[in-house]
Structure formats: C-alpha cells, structure tokens
XYZ file of N, CA and C in Angstrom:
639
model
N 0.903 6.289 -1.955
C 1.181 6.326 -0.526
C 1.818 4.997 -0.104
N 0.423 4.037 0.938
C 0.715 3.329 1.934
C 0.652 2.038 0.789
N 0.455 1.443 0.615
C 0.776 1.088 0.319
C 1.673 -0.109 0.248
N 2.457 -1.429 0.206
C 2.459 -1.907 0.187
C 3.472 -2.159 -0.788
N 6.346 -2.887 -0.119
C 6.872 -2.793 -1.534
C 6.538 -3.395 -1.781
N 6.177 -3.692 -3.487
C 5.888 -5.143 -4.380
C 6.934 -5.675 -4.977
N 6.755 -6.795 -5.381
C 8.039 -7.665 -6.305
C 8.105 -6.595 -7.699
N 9.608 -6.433 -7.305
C 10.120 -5.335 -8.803
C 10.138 -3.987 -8.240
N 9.985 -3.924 -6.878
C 10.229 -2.107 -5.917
C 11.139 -2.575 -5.780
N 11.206 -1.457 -4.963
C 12.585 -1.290 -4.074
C 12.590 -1.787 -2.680
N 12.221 -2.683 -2.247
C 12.251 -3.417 -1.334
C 12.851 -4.164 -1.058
N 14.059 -3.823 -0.632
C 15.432 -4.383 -0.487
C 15.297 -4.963 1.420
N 15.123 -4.303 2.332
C 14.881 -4.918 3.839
C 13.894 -6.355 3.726
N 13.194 -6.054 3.274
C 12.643 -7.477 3.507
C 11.835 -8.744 2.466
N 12.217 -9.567 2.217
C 11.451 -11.013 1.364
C 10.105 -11.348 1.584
N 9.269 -11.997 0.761
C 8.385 -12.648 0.712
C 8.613 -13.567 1.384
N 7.792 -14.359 2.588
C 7.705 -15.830 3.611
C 6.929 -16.306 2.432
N 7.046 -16.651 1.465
C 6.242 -17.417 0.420
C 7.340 -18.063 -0.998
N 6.812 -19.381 -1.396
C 7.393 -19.908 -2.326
C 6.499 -18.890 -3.960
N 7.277 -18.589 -4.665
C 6.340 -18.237 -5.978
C 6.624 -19.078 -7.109
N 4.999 -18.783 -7.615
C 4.410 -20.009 -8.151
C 5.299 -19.751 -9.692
N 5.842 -21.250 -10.443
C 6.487 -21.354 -11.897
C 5.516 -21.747 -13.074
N 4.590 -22.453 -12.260
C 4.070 -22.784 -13.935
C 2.485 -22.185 -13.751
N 1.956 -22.202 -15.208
C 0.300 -21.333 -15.327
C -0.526 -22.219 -14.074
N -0.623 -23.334 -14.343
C -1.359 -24.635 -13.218
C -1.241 -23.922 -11.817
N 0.031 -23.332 -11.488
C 0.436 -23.544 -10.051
C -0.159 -21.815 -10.106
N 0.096 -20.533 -10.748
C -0.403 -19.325 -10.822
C -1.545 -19.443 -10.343
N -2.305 -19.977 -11.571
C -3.993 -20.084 -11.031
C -4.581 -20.478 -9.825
N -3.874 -22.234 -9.222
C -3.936 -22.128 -7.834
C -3.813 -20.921 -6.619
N -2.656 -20.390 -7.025
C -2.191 -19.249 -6.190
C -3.158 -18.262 -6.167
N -4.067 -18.077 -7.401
C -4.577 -16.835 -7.469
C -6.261 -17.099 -6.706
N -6.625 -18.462 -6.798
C -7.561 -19.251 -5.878
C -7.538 -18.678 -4.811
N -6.372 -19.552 -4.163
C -5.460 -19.000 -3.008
C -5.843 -17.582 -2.503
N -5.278 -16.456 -2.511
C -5.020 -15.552 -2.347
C -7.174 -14.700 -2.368
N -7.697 -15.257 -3.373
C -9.022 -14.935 -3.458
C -9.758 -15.297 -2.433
N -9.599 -16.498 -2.084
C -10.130 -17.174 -0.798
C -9.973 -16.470 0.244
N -8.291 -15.785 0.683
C -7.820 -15.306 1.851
C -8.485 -13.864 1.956
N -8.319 -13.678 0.507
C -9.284 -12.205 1.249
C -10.710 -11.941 1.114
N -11.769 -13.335 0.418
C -12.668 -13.004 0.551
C -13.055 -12.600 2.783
N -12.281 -14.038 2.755
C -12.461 -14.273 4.069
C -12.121 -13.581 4.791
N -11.018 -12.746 4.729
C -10.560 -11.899 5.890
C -12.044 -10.536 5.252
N -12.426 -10.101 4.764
C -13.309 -9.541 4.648
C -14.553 -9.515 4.953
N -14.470 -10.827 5.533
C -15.737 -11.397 5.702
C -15.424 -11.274 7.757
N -14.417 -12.040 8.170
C -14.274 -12.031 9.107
C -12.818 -11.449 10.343
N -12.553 -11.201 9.081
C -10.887 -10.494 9.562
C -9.739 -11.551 9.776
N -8.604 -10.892 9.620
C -7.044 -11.523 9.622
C -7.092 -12.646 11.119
N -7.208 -12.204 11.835
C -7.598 -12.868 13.313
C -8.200 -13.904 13.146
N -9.178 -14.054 12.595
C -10.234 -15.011 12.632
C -9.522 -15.882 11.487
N -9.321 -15.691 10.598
C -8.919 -16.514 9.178
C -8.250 -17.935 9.715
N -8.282 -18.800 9.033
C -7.835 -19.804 9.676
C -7.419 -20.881 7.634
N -6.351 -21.770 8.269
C -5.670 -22.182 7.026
C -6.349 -22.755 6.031
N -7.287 -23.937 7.205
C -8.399 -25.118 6.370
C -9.381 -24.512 5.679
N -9.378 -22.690 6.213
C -10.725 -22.606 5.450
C -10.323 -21.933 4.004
N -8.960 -21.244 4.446
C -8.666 -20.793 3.061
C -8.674 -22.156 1.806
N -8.079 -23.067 2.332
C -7.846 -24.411 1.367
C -9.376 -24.944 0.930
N -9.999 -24.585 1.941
C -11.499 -25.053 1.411
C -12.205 -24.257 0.718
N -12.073 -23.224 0.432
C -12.932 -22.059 0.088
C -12.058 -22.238 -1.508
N -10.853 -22.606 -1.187
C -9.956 -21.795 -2.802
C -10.192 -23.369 -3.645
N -10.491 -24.423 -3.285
C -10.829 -25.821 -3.777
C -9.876 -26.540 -3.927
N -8.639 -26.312 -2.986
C -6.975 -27.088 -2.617
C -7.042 -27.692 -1.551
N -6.216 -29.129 -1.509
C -5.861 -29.631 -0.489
C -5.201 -28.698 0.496
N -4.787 -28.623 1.454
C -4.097 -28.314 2.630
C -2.513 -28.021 2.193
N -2.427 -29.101 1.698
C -1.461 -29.382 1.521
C -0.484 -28.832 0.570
N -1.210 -28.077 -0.753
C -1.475 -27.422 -2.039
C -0.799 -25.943 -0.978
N -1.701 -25.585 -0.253
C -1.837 -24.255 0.502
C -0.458 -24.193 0.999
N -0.508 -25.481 1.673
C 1.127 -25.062 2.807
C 2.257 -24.639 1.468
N 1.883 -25.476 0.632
C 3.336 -25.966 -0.596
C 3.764 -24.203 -1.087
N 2.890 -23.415 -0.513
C 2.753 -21.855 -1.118
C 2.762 -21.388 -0.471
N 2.360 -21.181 0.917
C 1.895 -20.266 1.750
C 2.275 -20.732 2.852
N 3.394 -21.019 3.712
C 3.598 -21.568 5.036
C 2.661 -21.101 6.001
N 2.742 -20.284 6.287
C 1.230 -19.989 7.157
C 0.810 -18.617 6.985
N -0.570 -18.158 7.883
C -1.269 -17.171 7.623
C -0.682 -15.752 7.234
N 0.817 -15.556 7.832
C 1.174 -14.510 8.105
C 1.838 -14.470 6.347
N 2.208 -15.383 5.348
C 2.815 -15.346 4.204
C 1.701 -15.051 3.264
N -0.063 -15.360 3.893
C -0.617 -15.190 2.575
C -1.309 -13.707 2.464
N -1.180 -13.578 3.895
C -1.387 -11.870 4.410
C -0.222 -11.096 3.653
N 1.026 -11.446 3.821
C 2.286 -10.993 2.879
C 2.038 -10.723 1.584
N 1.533 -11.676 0.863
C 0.997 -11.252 -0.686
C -0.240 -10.959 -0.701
N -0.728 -10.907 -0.198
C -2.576 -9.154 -0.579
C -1.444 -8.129 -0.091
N -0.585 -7.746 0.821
C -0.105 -6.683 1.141
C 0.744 -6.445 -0.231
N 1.532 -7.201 -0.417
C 2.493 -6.728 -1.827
C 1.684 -6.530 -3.008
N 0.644 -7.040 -3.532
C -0.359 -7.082 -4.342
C -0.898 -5.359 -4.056
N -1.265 -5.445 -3.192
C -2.098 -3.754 -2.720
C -0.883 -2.663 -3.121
N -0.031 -2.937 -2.842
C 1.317 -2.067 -3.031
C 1.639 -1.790 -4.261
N 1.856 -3.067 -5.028
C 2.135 -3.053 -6.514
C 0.984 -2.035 -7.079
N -0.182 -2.367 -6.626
C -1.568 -1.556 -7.217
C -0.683 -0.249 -7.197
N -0.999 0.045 -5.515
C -0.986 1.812 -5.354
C 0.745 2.188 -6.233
N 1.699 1.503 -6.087
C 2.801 2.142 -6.674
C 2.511 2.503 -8.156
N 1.618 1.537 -8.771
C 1.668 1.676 -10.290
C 0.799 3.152 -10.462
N -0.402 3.504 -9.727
C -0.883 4.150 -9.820
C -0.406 5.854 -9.355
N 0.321 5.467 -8.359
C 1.053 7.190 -8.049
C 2.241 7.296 -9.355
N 3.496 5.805 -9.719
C 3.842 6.754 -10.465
C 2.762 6.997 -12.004
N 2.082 6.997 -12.400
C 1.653 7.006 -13.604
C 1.059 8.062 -13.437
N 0.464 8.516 -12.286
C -0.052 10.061 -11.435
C 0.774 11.312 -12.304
N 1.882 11.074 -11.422
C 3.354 11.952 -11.170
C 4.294 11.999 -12.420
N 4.434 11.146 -13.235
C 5.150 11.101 -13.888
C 5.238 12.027 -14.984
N 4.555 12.797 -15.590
C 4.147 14.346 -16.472
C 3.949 15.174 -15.293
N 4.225 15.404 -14.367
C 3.768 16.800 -13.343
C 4.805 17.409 -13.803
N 5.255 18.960 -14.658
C 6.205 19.680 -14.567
C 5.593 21.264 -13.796
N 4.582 21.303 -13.245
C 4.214 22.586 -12.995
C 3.640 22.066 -11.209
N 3.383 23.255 -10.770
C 2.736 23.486 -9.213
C 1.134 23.397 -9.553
N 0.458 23.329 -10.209
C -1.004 23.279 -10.635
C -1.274 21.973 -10.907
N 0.108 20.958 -11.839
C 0.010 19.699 -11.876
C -0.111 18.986 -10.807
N 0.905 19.246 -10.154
C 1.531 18.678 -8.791
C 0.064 18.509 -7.823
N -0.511 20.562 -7.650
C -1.777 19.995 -7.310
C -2.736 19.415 -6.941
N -3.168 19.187 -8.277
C -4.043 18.257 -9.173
C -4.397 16.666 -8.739
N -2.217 16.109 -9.624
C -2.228 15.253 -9.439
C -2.162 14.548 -7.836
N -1.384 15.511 -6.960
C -1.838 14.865 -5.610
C -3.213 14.818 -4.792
N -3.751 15.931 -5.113
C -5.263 15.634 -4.425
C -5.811 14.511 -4.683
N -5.806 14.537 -6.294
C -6.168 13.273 -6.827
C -6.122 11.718 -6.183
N -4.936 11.744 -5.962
C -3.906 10.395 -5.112
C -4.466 10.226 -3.615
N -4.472 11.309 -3.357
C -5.045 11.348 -2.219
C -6.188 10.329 -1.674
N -7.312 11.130 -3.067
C -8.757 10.428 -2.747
C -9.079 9.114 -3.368
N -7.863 8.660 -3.941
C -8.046 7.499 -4.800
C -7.621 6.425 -3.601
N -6.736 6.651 -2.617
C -6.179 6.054 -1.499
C -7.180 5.836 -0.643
N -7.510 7.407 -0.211
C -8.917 6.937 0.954
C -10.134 6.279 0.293
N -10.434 6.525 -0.796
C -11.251 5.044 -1.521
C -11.045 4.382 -1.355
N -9.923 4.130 -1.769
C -9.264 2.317 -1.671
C -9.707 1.794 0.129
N -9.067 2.686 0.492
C -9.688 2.325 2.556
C -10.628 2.104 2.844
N -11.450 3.104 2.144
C -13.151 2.968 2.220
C -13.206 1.700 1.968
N -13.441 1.524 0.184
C -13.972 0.612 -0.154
C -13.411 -1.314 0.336
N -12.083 -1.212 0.183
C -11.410 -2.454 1.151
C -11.154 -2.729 2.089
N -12.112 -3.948 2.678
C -11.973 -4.107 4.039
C -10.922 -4.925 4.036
N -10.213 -5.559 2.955
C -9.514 -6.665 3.316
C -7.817 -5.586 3.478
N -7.977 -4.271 3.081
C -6.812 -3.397 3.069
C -6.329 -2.442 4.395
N -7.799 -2.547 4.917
C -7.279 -1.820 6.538
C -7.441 -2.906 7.129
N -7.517 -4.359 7.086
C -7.390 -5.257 8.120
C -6.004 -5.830 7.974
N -5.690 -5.237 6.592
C -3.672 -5.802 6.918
C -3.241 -4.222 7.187
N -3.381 -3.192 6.926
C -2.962 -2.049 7.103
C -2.323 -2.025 8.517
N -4.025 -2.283 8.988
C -4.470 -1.864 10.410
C -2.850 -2.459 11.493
N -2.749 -3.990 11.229
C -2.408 -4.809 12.066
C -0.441 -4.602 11.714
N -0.484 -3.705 10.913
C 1.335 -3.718 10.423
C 2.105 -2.936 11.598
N 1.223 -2.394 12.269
C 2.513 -2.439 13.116
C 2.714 -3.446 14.656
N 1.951 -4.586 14.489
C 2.175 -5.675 15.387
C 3.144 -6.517 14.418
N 3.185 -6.256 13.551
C 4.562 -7.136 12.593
C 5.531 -6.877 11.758
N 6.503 -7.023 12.066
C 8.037 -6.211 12.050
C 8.159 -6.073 10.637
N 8.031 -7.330 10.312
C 8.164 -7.650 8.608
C 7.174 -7.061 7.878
N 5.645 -6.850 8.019
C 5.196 -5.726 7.577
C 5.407 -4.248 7.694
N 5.960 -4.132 8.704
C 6.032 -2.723 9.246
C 7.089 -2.144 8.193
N 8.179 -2.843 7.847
C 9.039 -2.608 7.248
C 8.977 -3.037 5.783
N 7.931 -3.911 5.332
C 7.441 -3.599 3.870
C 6.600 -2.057 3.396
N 5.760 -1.677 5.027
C 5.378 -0.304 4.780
C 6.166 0.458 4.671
N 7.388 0.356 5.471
C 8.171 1.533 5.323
C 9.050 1.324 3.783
N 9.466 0.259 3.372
C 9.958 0.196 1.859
C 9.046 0.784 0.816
N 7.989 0.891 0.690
C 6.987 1.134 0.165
C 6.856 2.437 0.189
N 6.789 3.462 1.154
C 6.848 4.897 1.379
C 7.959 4.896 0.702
N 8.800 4.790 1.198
C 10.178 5.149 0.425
C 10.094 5.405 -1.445
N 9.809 4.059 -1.594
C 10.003 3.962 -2.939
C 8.314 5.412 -3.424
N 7.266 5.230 -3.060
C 6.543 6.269 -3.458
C 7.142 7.629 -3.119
N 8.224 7.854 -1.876
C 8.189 9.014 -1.958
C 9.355 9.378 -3.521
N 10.245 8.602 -3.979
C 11.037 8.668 -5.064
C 9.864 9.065 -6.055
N 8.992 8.697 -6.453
C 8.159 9.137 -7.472
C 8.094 10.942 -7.099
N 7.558 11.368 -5.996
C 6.990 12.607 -5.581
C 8.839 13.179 -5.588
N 9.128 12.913 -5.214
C 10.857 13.717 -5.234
C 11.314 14.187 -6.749
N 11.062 12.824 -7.750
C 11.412 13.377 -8.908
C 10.515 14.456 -9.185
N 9.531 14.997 -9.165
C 8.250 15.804 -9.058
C 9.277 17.092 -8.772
N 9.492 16.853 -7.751
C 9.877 18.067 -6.518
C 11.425 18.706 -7.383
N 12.460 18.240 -7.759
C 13.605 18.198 -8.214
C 13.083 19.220 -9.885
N 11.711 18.725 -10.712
C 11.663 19.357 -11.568
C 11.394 20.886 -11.324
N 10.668 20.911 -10.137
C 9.605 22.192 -9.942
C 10.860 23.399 -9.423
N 11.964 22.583 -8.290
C 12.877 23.108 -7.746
C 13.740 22.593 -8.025
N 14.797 22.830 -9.208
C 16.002 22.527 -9.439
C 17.367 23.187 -8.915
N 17.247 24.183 -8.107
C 17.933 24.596 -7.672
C 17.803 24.175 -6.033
N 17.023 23.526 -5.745
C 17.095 23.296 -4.183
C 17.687 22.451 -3.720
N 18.262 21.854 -2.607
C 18.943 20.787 -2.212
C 18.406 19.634 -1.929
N 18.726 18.671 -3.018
C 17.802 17.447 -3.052
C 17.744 16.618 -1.870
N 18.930 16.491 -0.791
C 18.461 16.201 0.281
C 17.131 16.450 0.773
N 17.275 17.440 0.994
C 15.778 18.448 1.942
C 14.620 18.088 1.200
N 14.621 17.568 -0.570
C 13.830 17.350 -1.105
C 12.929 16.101 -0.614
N 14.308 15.050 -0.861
C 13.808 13.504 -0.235
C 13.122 13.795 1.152
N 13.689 14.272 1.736
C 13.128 14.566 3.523
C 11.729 14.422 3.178
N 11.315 15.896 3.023
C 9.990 16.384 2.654
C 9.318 15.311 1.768
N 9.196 14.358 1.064
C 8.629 14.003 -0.158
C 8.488 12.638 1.105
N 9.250 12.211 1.552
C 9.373 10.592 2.639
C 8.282 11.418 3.562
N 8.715 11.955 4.533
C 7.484 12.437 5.229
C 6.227 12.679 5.249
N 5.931 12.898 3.843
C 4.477 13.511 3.958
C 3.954 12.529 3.140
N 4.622 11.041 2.549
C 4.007 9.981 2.156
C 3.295 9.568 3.527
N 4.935 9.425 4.342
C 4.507 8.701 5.880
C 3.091 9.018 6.466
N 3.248 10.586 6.862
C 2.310 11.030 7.057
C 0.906 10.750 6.891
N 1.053 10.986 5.400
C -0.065 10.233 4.398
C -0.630 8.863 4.634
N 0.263 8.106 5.625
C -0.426 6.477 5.322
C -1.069 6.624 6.942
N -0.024 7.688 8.004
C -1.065 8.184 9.130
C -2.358 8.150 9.412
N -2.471 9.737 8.243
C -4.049 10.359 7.983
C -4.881 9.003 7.387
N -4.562 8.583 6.694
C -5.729 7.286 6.369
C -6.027 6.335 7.402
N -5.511 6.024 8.297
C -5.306 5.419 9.219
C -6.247 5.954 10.482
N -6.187 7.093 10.340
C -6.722 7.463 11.635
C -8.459 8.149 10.694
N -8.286 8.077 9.544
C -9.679 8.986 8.898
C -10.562 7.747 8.703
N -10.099 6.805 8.291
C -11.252 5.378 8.835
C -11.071 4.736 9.989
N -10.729 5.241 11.084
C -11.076 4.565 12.387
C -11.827 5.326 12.988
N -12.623 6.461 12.372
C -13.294 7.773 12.461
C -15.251 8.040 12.052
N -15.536 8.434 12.210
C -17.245 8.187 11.464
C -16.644 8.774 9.958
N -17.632 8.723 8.918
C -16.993 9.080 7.848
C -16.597 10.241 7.686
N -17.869 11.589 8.468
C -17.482 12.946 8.095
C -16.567 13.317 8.516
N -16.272 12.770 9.917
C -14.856 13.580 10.362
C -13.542 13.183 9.506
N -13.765 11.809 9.031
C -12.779 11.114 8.148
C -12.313 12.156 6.917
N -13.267 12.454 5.984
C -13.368 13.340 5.263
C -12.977 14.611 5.623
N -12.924 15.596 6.891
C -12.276 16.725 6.983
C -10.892 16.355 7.558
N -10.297 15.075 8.314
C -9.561 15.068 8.581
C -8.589 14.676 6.627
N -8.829 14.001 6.463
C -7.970 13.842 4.519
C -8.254 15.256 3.889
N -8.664 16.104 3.913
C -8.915 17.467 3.450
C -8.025 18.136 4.395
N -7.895 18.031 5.623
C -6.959 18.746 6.041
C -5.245 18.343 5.770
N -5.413 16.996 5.680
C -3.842 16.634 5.492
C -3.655 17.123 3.882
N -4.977 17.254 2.965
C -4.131 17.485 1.757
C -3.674 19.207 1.927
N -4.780 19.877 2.576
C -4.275 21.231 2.291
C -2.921 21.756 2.925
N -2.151 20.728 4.050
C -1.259 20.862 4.985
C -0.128 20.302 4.011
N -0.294 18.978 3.334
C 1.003 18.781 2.629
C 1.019 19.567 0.861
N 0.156 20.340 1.212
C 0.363 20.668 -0.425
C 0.665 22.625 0.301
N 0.335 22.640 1.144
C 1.787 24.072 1.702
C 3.088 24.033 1.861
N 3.088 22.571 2.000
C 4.593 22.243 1.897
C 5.162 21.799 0.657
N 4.495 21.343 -0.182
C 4.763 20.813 -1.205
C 5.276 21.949 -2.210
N 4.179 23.225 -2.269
C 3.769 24.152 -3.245
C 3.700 25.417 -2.874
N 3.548 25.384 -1.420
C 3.621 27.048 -0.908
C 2.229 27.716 -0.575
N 1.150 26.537 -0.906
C -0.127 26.429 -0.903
C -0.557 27.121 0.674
C-alpha cells in the first residue's frame, strides 16, 4: 500500500531534506539517530519531539544530528522512506508469482492484514501517516509510493487480463492502493472492532473489482 517512496523507487517528485551517511562510523550514527526519533515519537508523538532530545537519547552531539538531519521534518522523512522501503519490498515479493484470481486473492487479503498490523502495531507509523497531509513533501512521497505499489498490482492485473486495456488497468490498480492507504487511516482512528469490519469491507469491495469477487 501506504506506504512510504524509498531510495531505489520510483520517486521521482520529491528528495530526501537529509544528507546520507558515506562511511560505516557515520551509518551507525544515523541508525542511533533515527532509533532515538522514533523511540520518541512513540513515546510522545511527532509534535512533541524536539532535536536535543533526539541527540541525547541517540548519544550525539547536536551538532552530529544537524550534520544529518537539518531539522525535525528530515528525520520524520527517513522513518517515512524506511516504512516504505519495508511495505514496497513486501507487496512486491507478495505479487510477484500471482498468475491466477485465487492467487491474486490470497495474496491481497494477505497484504491487506499485514498493513493494518503494521498500523496497529506502530505508533511511530500513524503518527507520520497521520500528519502527511499537513506536508506537501510527504503528501507527495505518499502519493509516489502508491504509484509505484500500484505497478506491482498492475503487472498482476495485465497477467490475469491480457487482453484488456492497460490503461483502465493502471487506473484501477492506483486507486484501490489509494483507497487502501484511506481505509487504514480511518480503521485506526476507530475502536478496534469497527476498524476490523471497516478493512474487511474494503477488502471484499476491492477484490470485486479486482476479480469479479
């Protein structure tokens, strides 16, 4: 799905606000870094996070932090591309053997509930989710991100229907990612059960479209 483009998508609209790290020394810092930011935003949310504490928590000067991370909104930038890289690796490796409507299925229900897990279980993933559309530059890493997942589900679609017009294909396959990062969106801002019939309803709705379901 939602996801998040990563370095090596297709995320051509928009850059990283971040320097990346060259040598192992400077990685490991980074990866400090980045551990710190989301213990904390988990702890207290994106809002609250503040620079000194990431630098204090990750065991870097300030200064270490800025040299990587100009400010809050760049280190929020990489957990978002990080989360992305995750979910992309995981839908295509999903999708990539689906040649039948039983696969297809399968493998999307599957995707489905592996996503609203991910929501469930990460708070540090709906507190950047949540806030992407107060920021342009996220908004539009989400939307690079759909894109490139819906290319996974299209090649899907192209095997099952080779005779159909791959336009109409892409349409359908972009949409009901979109869609998809919707329903999660609105199924954890929800008590859990309704959460749960509302993702049961979006799968049985995009897999009529998908499959005829």
């Amino acid at each position: 799905m939602e996801g998040t483009a990563a370095p090596g998508s297709r995320n051509e609209q928009a850059a990283s606000p971040r320097r990346a790290p060259s040598q192992q020394r400077s990685r490991e810092r980074v990866e400090r870094m980045l551990a710190a930011a989301s213990a904390l935003i988990a702890e207290q949310g994106s809002d609250a996070m503040r620079m000194g504490e990431v630098a204090e928590r990750a065991g870097v000067s300030i200064g270490s932090l800025y040299q990587f991370f100009p400010d809050k909104r760049a280190l929020i930038w990489a957990l978002a591309e990080r989360y992305t890289a995750e979910s992309q690796a995981c839908i295509a490796a999903s999708l990539a053997e689906v040649n039948d409507a039983d696969g297809l299925r399968r493998a999307f229900s599957e995707l489905v509930n592996i996503y609203y897990g991910m929501f469930l279980a990460e708070p540090v993933m709906r507190d950047i989710w949540s806030g992407t559309q107060a920021d342009k530059a996220l908004r539009e890493l989400e939307l690079a991100d759909s894109r490139a997942n819906a290319e996974f589900l299209t090649a899907v679609l192209k095997r099952l229907r080779p005779s159909a017009d791959p336009e109409a294909l892409e349409t359908t396959a972009f949409l009901i990612w979109q869609m998809g990062e919707a329903a999660m969106r609105l199924a954890i801002s929800v008590g859990r059960q309704e959460g749960d019939r509302l993702v049961a309803a979006y799968k049985r709705m995009a897999l009529r479209e998908l499959i005829g379901e």
